[in-house]
Amino acid sequence: LNVLRTLRNHWKKSALAVCVFSYGGHWLYGKHCDSVLRREACLEAREFGRQLILPQEQLRKATVILNPAACNGKANNLFEKNAAPILHLAGMEVKLVKTDYEGQAKKLMELMEHPDLLIVAGGDGTLQEVITGLLRRSDQASFSKIPIGFIPLGSQNSLSQSLHLPTDNRVKNITAATLSILKGETVPLDVLQIKGEKDQPVFALIGLRWGSFRDVATSFSKYWYLGPLKTKAAHWFSTLREWPQNRQASLSFQMPTPRPPDEPTERPPRPWLLRRIIHRLQHFWNPPVEGEVSKHWEQKEISTVELSIMTHHDHCLWHLQRPEDSMVVCMEPDSLTVGEFIAIGSEKVKDPAQCSVKGQQLEASVCQLGLPQGGGFFNIDNEEYEAMPVEVRLLPRKLRFFCSAERRQELLTHAH
C-alpha cells in the first residue's frame, strides 16, 4: 500500500519511469533479436565453410564494392557486423574495395579484373554506378556473365524487394541477402540502356521517371514536422504553386521483340560429318540475309503528369516466362483533379513503378523520348539526372543476380 501510495503521489515521475523502462526494454529486445539473427546466419554460413574441396580447387574469390557513405554513413558498420562474418565463415576469399566519392564505382569497374563473383554493398546509387561501369567496359560481353550479389545497405534498396523476401528488419534483410550469395541461386534481370545525344550511356535496373510526382518527392523532407501527413501535404502545396502540372513530350517506340531461345549452358556434341556437310550446302545455296530487319517506329505526342519507363522485374519475375522481351511505359493522364493527384502521388511513394488505373500503359523494346528545353530532372534508379532527349533500349536478361530461392518461388507462383 505504501508503494502504491507513493506512485500515486508522484504520478508524473512514475509515468516517466514507465515510459523510459518500456522504451529501454523494447530496445534491448530488438538488440537481442538482431543478435539471434546474426548467430543463426553465421551457423548456416559455417556449414558452407566446412565443405571439402579438391587439392587443385581454389577458394572462391569475391570482390565487394562497398559505399561507406550509404545509409547516412552507417553502411561500413552494417557490413562489418552483419555481412562480412558470413562471407568469411563460408571460406570465401573477399577483396573489399571502398568508394571515397560519388562516381568512383564506375571508374573502379573499368579497371577491375575478372572475379568469381561481384558483390555490391550499398543502395540504389551504388548499384547503378557499378552496373554502368560494368556495361561500359570493352569486354562487357564476358564480364556481364559474372554473377552479382546485392547487399542492401542504402537508404533506398529498390531491387532488394525483387531478389529477397521483404522485411522491415534491416539485419534480417542483410543476412538473408548475404546467405543467398552462398547458396548460388541466380536469376537473369533486364537492363535499360539510357543514352543521350552526347554523353555515354547510363544503365538502370529499375527504370526512369520524369514528371510532377518525381519532383514533389524531392520536397518531402521540407515537411518533416507533419509526420505521416508530409506526403499528402507536399502534393497539396505543389498544386497551390502550379496547377495543372502537365508535361509535354514526344515519344517514339518500337513494339516488343520475340524472345530468342536461351543459350545452352553446356556445349552440345559435335554433329556427324554427313550432317555438317548437308548444313554447309544449305547455307551455300540459301545464304542467310545479313543485316537487321528495319522495324516500324510508332510516334505520338503526349501530355502527361508523369512518364515512367520501367523494367518488369521491379514487382515480380514473370518476365522470365514471357514470350516477348519488353519494358513498360506508363503515362499518367493530364486530366487529374487535385484530389486524384494527391491520392495517386501518395501511392507512388510506396511503389513508384505502379501505374494508376487511369494511366495509359504500353510495352516497347526501344523508346526515344523528346523533351522541351528546361525539362527539369530525371530519376534513373532513384538517382537524379538532368532531363534531356534520350533513347531507352531494353537489354533483356543482361545480368545475373543472386536471389533467395524462397523469393523466386513466391514470385513465380504469384505470376501463375
Coordinates of C-alpha atoms in Angstrom, one line a residue:
L1 CA 0.0 0.0 0.0
N2 CA 2.9 2.4 0.7
V3 CA 4.3 1.7 -2.7
L4 CA 1.0 2.3 -4.4
R5 CA 0.5 5.5 -2.4
T6 CA 4.0 6.7 -3.3
L7 CA 3.4 6.1 -7.0
R8 CA 0.0 7.9 -6.9
N9 CA 1.5 10.9 -5.1
H10 CA 4.4 11.1 -7.7
W11 CA 2.4 10.1 -10.7
K12 CA 4.4 12.3 -13.1
K13 CA 7.7 10.7 -12.2
S14 CA 6.0 7.3 -12.3
A15 CA 4.6 7.8 -15.8
L16 CA 8.0 9.0 -17.0
A17 CA 9.8 6.0 -15.4
V18 CA 7.3 3.6 -17.1
C19 CA 7.9 5.2 -20.5
V20 CA 11.7 5.0 -20.1
F21 CA 11.7 1.4 -18.9
S22 CA 9.3 0.4 -21.7
Y23 CA 11.4 2.0 -24.4
G24 CA 14.6 0.5 -22.9
G25 CA 13.1 -2.9 -22.7
H26 CA 11.9 -2.7 -26.3
W27 CA 15.3 -1.5 -27.5
L28 CA 17.1 -4.3 -25.6
Y29 CA 14.7 -6.9 -27.0
G30 CA 15.4 -5.6 -30.5
K31 CA 19.1 -5.9 -30.0
H32 CA 18.7 -9.5 -28.7
C33 CA 16.6 -10.4 -31.8
D34 CA 19.3 -9.0 -34.1
S35 CA 22.0 -10.9 -32.2
V36 CA 20.0 -14.1 -32.7
L37 CA 19.6 -13.5 -36.4
R38 CA 23.3 -12.9 -36.8
R39 CA 24.2 -16.1 -34.9
E40 CA 21.8 -18.2 -37.0
A41 CA 23.2 -16.8 -40.2
C42 CA 26.8 -17.5 -39.1
L43 CA 25.9 -21.1 -38.1
E44 CA 24.4 -21.6 -41.6
A45 CA 27.4 -20.0 -43.3
R46 CA 29.8 -22.2 -41.3
E47 CA 28.3 -25.3 -42.9
F48 CA 29.4 -23.9 -46.3
G49 CA 32.9 -23.3 -44.9
R50 CA 33.2 -26.9 -43.7
Q51 CA 32.6 -28.4 -47.2
L52 CA 35.7 -30.2 -48.5
I53 CA 37.3 -29.1 -51.8
L54 CA 39.8 -30.9 -54.0
P55 CA 43.5 -30.1 -53.8
Q56 CA 43.5 -28.5 -57.2
E57 CA 40.5 -26.3 -56.5
Q58 CA 40.8 -22.7 -55.3
L59 CA 38.7 -20.7 -52.9
R60 CA 36.0 -18.6 -54.5
K61 CA 37.1 -15.0 -54.9
A62 CA 34.6 -12.3 -54.4
T63 CA 35.1 -8.6 -54.9
V64 CA 33.0 -6.4 -52.7
I65 CA 32.2 -2.8 -53.8
L66 CA 31.3 -1.0 -50.6
N67 CA 29.9 2.5 -50.3
P68 CA 30.7 3.6 -46.7
A69 CA 28.6 6.8 -47.2
A70 CA 25.4 4.9 -47.8
C71 CA 22.7 5.0 -45.1
N72 CA 24.0 8.2 -43.7
G73 CA 27.5 6.8 -43.1
K74 CA 26.3 3.6 -41.4
A75 CA 27.0 1.2 -44.3
N76 CA 30.5 0.3 -43.2
N77 CA 29.4 -0.7 -39.7
L78 CA 26.4 -2.6 -41.0
F79 CA 28.6 -4.6 -43.4
E80 CA 31.2 -5.4 -40.9
K81 CA 28.7 -6.6 -38.3
N82 CA 26.2 -8.4 -40.5
A83 CA 27.7 -9.5 -43.8
A84 CA 31.5 -9.8 -43.5
P85 CA 31.4 -12.6 -40.8
I86 CA 29.1 -14.7 -43.0
L87 CA 31.4 -14.4 -46.1
H88 CA 34.5 -15.3 -44.1
L89 CA 32.9 -18.2 -42.3
A90 CA 31.8 -19.6 -45.7
G91 CA 35.5 -19.8 -46.7
M92 CA 35.3 -17.2 -49.3
E93 CA 38.3 -15.0 -50.3
V94 CA 37.0 -11.5 -50.0
K95 CA 38.6 -8.4 -51.6
L96 CA 36.9 -5.3 -50.1
V97 CA 37.0 -2.1 -52.2
K98 CA 35.6 1.1 -50.6
T99 CA 34.5 4.1 -52.6
D100 CA 35.6 7.5 -51.5
Y101 CA 33.4 9.8 -53.6
E102 CA 30.4 9.7 -55.9
G103 CA 31.1 8.2 -59.3
Q104 CA 34.2 6.3 -58.2
A105 CA 32.5 2.9 -58.6
K106 CA 32.2 3.5 -62.3
K107 CA 35.9 4.0 -62.6
L108 CA 36.8 1.1 -60.4
M109 CA 34.7 -1.2 -62.6
E110 CA 36.7 -0.2 -65.7
L111 CA 40.0 -1.4 -64.1
M112 CA 38.7 -4.4 -62.2
E113 CA 40.0 -7.9 -63.0
H114 CA 37.5 -10.8 -63.5
P115 CA 36.5 -12.1 -60.1
D116 CA 34.5 -15.3 -59.5
L117 CA 31.6 -13.1 -58.3
L118 CA 30.9 -9.5 -57.7
I119 CA 29.1 -8.1 -54.6
V120 CA 27.6 -4.6 -54.4
A121 CA 27.2 -3.4 -50.8
G122 CA 25.2 -0.1 -50.8
G123 CA 22.0 1.4 -52.1
D124 CA 20.4 2.1 -55.4
G125 CA 23.0 4.7 -56.3
T126 CA 25.9 2.4 -55.7
L127 CA 24.3 -0.4 -57.7
Q128 CA 23.5 1.9 -60.6
E129 CA 27.1 3.1 -60.7
V130 CA 28.5 -0.4 -60.7
I131 CA 26.3 -1.8 -63.5
T132 CA 27.0 1.4 -65.6
G133 CA 30.8 0.9 -65.2
L134 CA 30.5 -2.8 -65.9
L135 CA 28.5 -2.4 -69.1
R136 CA 30.7 0.4 -70.4
R137 CA 33.7 -2.0 -70.5
S138 CA 35.1 -3.1 -73.8
D139 CA 34.8 -6.7 -72.6
Q140 CA 31.4 -6.3 -71.1
A141 CA 30.1 -9.3 -73.1
S142 CA 32.2 -11.7 -71.0
F143 CA 32.2 -9.6 -67.8
S144 CA 28.4 -9.4 -67.7
K145 CA 28.3 -13.2 -67.2
I146 CA 29.8 -12.8 -63.7
P147 CA 27.0 -13.3 -61.1
I148 CA 26.3 -10.3 -59.0
G149 CA 25.2 -10.1 -55.3
F150 CA 23.4 -7.1 -53.9
I151 CA 23.7 -6.5 -50.1
P152 CA 21.1 -3.7 -49.3
L153 CA 22.9 -1.1 -47.1
G154 CA 21.5 2.1 -48.5
S155 CA 18.6 4.4 -47.7
Q156 CA 16.8 3.1 -50.8
N157 CA 17.2 -0.5 -51.9
S158 CA 14.5 -1.0 -54.6
L159 CA 16.0 -4.1 -56.2
S160 CA 16.1 -5.9 -52.8
Q161 CA 12.3 -6.4 -52.9
S162 CA 12.6 -8.4 -56.1
L163 CA 15.5 -10.6 -55.0
H164 CA 14.7 -11.4 -51.4
L165 CA 11.7 -11.8 -49.1
P166 CA 10.6 -8.3 -48.0
T167 CA 11.1 -7.5 -44.3
D168 CA 11.3 -4.4 -42.1
N169 CA 14.2 -5.8 -40.1
R170 CA 17.5 -4.4 -41.6
V171 CA 19.7 -7.1 -40.0
K172 CA 17.5 -9.9 -41.4
N173 CA 17.5 -8.2 -44.8
I174 CA 21.3 -8.0 -44.9
T175 CA 21.9 -11.5 -43.6
A176 CA 19.4 -13.1 -46.0
A177 CA 20.9 -11.3 -49.0
T178 CA 24.4 -12.5 -47.9
L179 CA 23.3 -16.1 -47.5
S180 CA 21.7 -16.1 -50.9
I181 CA 25.1 -15.4 -52.4
L182 CA 26.5 -18.5 -50.7
K183 CA 23.6 -20.7 -51.9
G184 CA 24.2 -19.7 -55.5
E185 CA 20.6 -19.3 -56.8
T186 CA 20.6 -16.7 -59.6
V187 CA 18.0 -15.0 -61.8
P188 CA 18.6 -13.1 -65.0
L189 CA 17.5 -9.4 -65.0
D190 CA 16.7 -7.0 -67.7
V191 CA 18.7 -3.8 -68.0
L192 CA 17.8 -0.4 -69.5
Q193 CA 20.4 1.4 -71.6
I194 CA 19.7 5.2 -71.4
K195 CA 21.7 7.2 -73.9
G196 CA 21.6 10.9 -74.5
E197 CA 22.9 12.7 -77.6
K198 CA 26.4 13.3 -76.3
D199 CA 27.1 11.6 -73.0
Q200 CA 28.0 8.0 -72.5
P201 CA 25.1 5.6 -71.8
V202 CA 23.7 5.1 -68.3
F203 CA 22.3 1.7 -67.3
A204 CA 19.4 1.1 -65.0
L205 CA 17.8 -2.0 -63.4
I206 CA 14.6 -0.4 -62.2
G207 CA 13.7 2.4 -64.6
L208 CA 13.4 6.1 -65.4
R209 CA 10.9 8.6 -64.0
W210 CA 10.1 12.1 -65.3
G211 CA 7.3 14.4 -64.1
S212 CA 5.4 16.0 -61.3
F213 CA 5.3 13.1 -58.8
R214 CA 9.0 12.7 -59.1
D215 CA 9.5 16.4 -58.5
V216 CA 7.2 16.5 -55.5
A217 CA 9.1 13.5 -53.9
T218 CA 12.2 15.6 -53.6
S219 CA 10.5 18.1 -51.3
F220 CA 9.2 15.6 -48.7
S221 CA 12.0 16.4 -46.2
K222 CA 10.8 20.1 -46.0
Y223 CA 7.6 18.9 -44.3
W224 CA 9.2 16.5 -41.8
Y225 CA 7.3 18.2 -38.9
L226 CA 3.9 16.9 -40.3
G227 CA 4.9 13.3 -39.7
P228 CA 2.8 10.8 -41.7
L229 CA 0.9 13.7 -43.4
K230 CA 4.0 15.1 -45.1
T231 CA 3.5 13.2 -48.4
K232 CA -0.1 14.4 -48.9
A233 CA 0.9 17.9 -47.7
A234 CA 3.8 18.1 -50.2
H235 CA 1.5 17.2 -53.1
W236 CA -1.2 19.7 -52.0
F237 CA 1.3 22.5 -51.6
S238 CA 2.7 21.8 -55.1
T239 CA -0.8 22.2 -56.6
L240 CA -1.0 25.6 -54.9
R241 CA 2.2 26.7 -56.6
E242 CA 1.3 25.3 -60.1
W243 CA -1.8 23.7 -61.5
P244 CA -2.3 21.9 -63.8
Q245 CA 1.1 20.2 -63.7
N246 CA 1.2 18.8 -67.2
R247 CA 4.3 17.9 -69.2
Q248 CA 4.6 17.9 -73.0
A249 CA 6.9 15.5 -74.8
S250 CA 7.2 13.4 -77.9
L251 CA 7.5 9.6 -77.7
S252 CA 8.7 7.2 -80.4
F253 CA 8.8 3.5 -79.7
Q254 CA 9.1 0.0 -81.2
M255 CA 6.9 -2.9 -80.2
P256 CA 8.3 -5.8 -78.1
T257 CA 10.5 -8.3 -79.8
P258 CA 10.0 -12.1 -79.7
R259 CA 12.2 -13.7 -77.1
P260 CA 15.1 -15.8 -78.6
P261 CA 15.7 -19.2 -77.2
D262 CA 18.0 -19.4 -74.2
E263 CA 21.6 -20.3 -74.9
P264 CA 22.5 -23.8 -73.8
T265 CA 24.5 -23.9 -70.6
E266 CA 26.7 -26.8 -71.9
R267 CA 28.3 -27.1 -75.3
P268 CA 26.3 -29.5 -77.5
P269 CA 28.1 -32.5 -79.0
R270 CA 29.6 -32.1 -82.5
P271 CA 27.2 -33.4 -85.2
W272 CA 28.2 -36.2 -87.6
L273 CA 30.3 -35.4 -90.6
L274 CA 27.4 -36.0 -93.1
R275 CA 25.1 -33.7 -91.2
R276 CA 27.8 -30.9 -91.2
I277 CA 28.2 -31.3 -95.0
I278 CA 24.5 -31.0 -95.6
H279 CA 24.2 -28.0 -93.3
R280 CA 27.0 -26.2 -95.2
L281 CA 25.5 -26.9 -98.5
Q282 CA 22.2 -25.5 -97.3
H283 CA 23.9 -22.3 -96.3
F284 CA 25.7 -22.2 -99.6
W285 CA 22.5 -22.4 -101.7
N286 CA 20.3 -20.4 -99.3
P287 CA 22.7 -17.9 -97.5
P288 CA 21.2 -16.1 -94.5
V289 CA 20.1 -12.5 -95.0
E290 CA 22.6 -10.2 -93.4
G291 CA 21.7 -7.0 -91.6
E292 CA 18.9 -6.3 -89.1
V293 CA 15.4 -6.0 -90.5
S294 CA 14.1 -2.5 -90.2
K295 CA 11.4 -2.1 -87.6
H296 CA 8.4 0.2 -87.6
W297 CA 8.6 3.2 -85.3
E298 CA 5.3 4.5 -83.7
Q299 CA 5.2 8.1 -82.8
K300 CA 2.9 10.1 -80.5
E301 CA 2.8 13.5 -78.8
I302 CA 2.0 13.1 -75.2
S303 CA 0.7 15.4 -72.4
T304 CA 1.1 13.7 -69.0
V305 CA 1.6 14.4 -65.3
E306 CA 4.4 11.8 -65.2
L307 CA 6.1 9.5 -67.6
S308 CA 7.9 6.3 -66.4
I309 CA 9.8 3.6 -68.3
M310 CA 10.3 0.6 -66.1
T311 CA 11.5 -3.0 -66.3
H312 CA 9.1 -5.8 -65.4
H313 CA 11.2 -7.3 -62.6
D314 CA 10.6 -4.4 -60.1
H315 CA 7.5 -6.3 -59.0
C316 CA 7.9 -10.0 -60.0
L317 CA 9.9 -12.4 -62.1
W318 CA 7.1 -13.1 -64.5
H319 CA 9.2 -11.7 -67.3
L320 CA 11.2 -14.9 -67.2
Q321 CA 8.3 -16.8 -68.8
R322 CA 7.0 -14.2 -71.3
P323 CA 7.2 -14.9 -75.0
E324 CA 8.4 -11.3 -75.7
D325 CA 11.1 -9.0 -74.2
S326 CA 9.7 -5.6 -73.3
M327 CA 9.7 -2.7 -70.9
V328 CA 6.7 -0.9 -69.5
V329 CA 5.9 2.7 -70.5
C330 CA 3.4 4.4 -68.2
M331 CA 1.8 7.8 -68.8
E332 CA -0.4 9.3 -66.1
P333 CA -3.3 11.3 -67.5
D334 CA -3.2 15.1 -67.7
S335 CA -6.9 15.4 -66.6
L336 CA -6.4 14.5 -62.9
T337 CA -8.2 16.5 -60.2
V338 CA -6.3 17.8 -57.2
G339 CA -7.7 15.0 -55.1
E340 CA -6.7 12.4 -57.6
F341 CA -3.2 14.0 -57.9
I342 CA -2.7 13.8 -54.1
A343 CA -4.1 10.2 -53.9
I344 CA -2.0 8.8 -56.8
G345 CA 1.1 10.7 -55.6
S346 CA 0.8 9.2 -52.2
E347 CA 0.5 5.7 -53.7
K348 CA 3.6 6.2 -55.8
V349 CA 5.6 6.9 -52.7
K350 CA 5.1 3.3 -51.7
D351 CA 5.5 1.9 -55.3
P352 CA 6.9 4.4 -57.8
A353 CA 6.7 1.9 -60.7
Q354 CA 2.9 1.3 -60.2
C355 CA 0.8 2.7 -63.0
S356 CA -2.6 4.1 -61.8
V357 CA -5.9 2.9 -63.0
K358 CA -6.4 6.0 -65.2
G359 CA -2.8 5.8 -66.6
Q360 CA -2.1 4.7 -70.1
Q361 CA 0.4 1.8 -70.3
L362 CA 2.2 0.3 -73.3
E363 CA 5.1 -2.1 -73.8
A364 CA 8.1 -1.5 -76.1
S365 CA 11.6 -2.7 -76.8
V366 CA 13.1 0.7 -77.6
C367 CA 11.9 4.3 -76.8
Q368 CA 13.0 7.7 -78.0
L369 CA 11.9 10.4 -75.7
G370 CA 11.9 14.0 -76.9
L371 CA 11.7 16.7 -74.2
P372 CA 11.4 20.5 -74.4
Q373 CA 14.2 22.8 -73.2
G374 CA 14.3 23.1 -69.4
G375 CA 12.6 19.8 -68.9
G376 CA 13.7 19.5 -65.3
F377 CA 15.3 16.3 -64.0
F378 CA 15.0 12.5 -64.4
N379 CA 15.2 9.9 -61.8
I380 CA 17.2 6.9 -63.0
D381 CA 17.1 4.2 -60.4
N382 CA 16.3 6.9 -57.8
E383 CA 19.3 8.9 -58.8
E384 CA 18.8 12.4 -60.2
Y385 CA 20.0 13.3 -63.7
E386 CA 19.3 16.4 -65.9
A387 CA 16.4 15.7 -68.2
M388 CA 17.3 15.7 -71.9
P389 CA 16.2 13.8 -75.1
V390 CA 17.2 10.2 -74.6
E391 CA 16.9 6.8 -76.2
V392 CA 16.0 4.0 -73.8
R393 CA 16.8 0.5 -75.1
L394 CA 16.0 -2.8 -73.4
L395 CA 18.9 -5.3 -72.9
P396 CA 16.9 -8.4 -72.0
R397 CA 18.4 -10.8 -69.4
K398 CA 21.7 -9.0 -69.5
L399 CA 22.9 -9.6 -65.9
R400 CA 22.5 -12.4 -63.4
F401 CA 21.8 -11.6 -59.7
F402 CA 21.8 -13.8 -56.7
C403 CA 18.4 -14.2 -55.2
S404 CA 16.8 -16.3 -52.4
A405 CA 15.1 -19.5 -53.6
E406 CA 12.1 -18.7 -51.4
R407 CA 11.5 -15.3 -53.1
R408 CA 12.0 -16.7 -56.6
Q409 CA 9.4 -19.4 -55.9
E410 CA 7.0 -17.0 -54.4
L411 CA 7.1 -14.6 -57.3
L412 CA 6.8 -17.3 -59.9
T413 CA 3.8 -18.8 -58.1
H414 CA 2.2 -15.3 -57.9
A415 CA 2.9 -14.8 -61.7
H416 CA 0.9 -18.0 -62.5

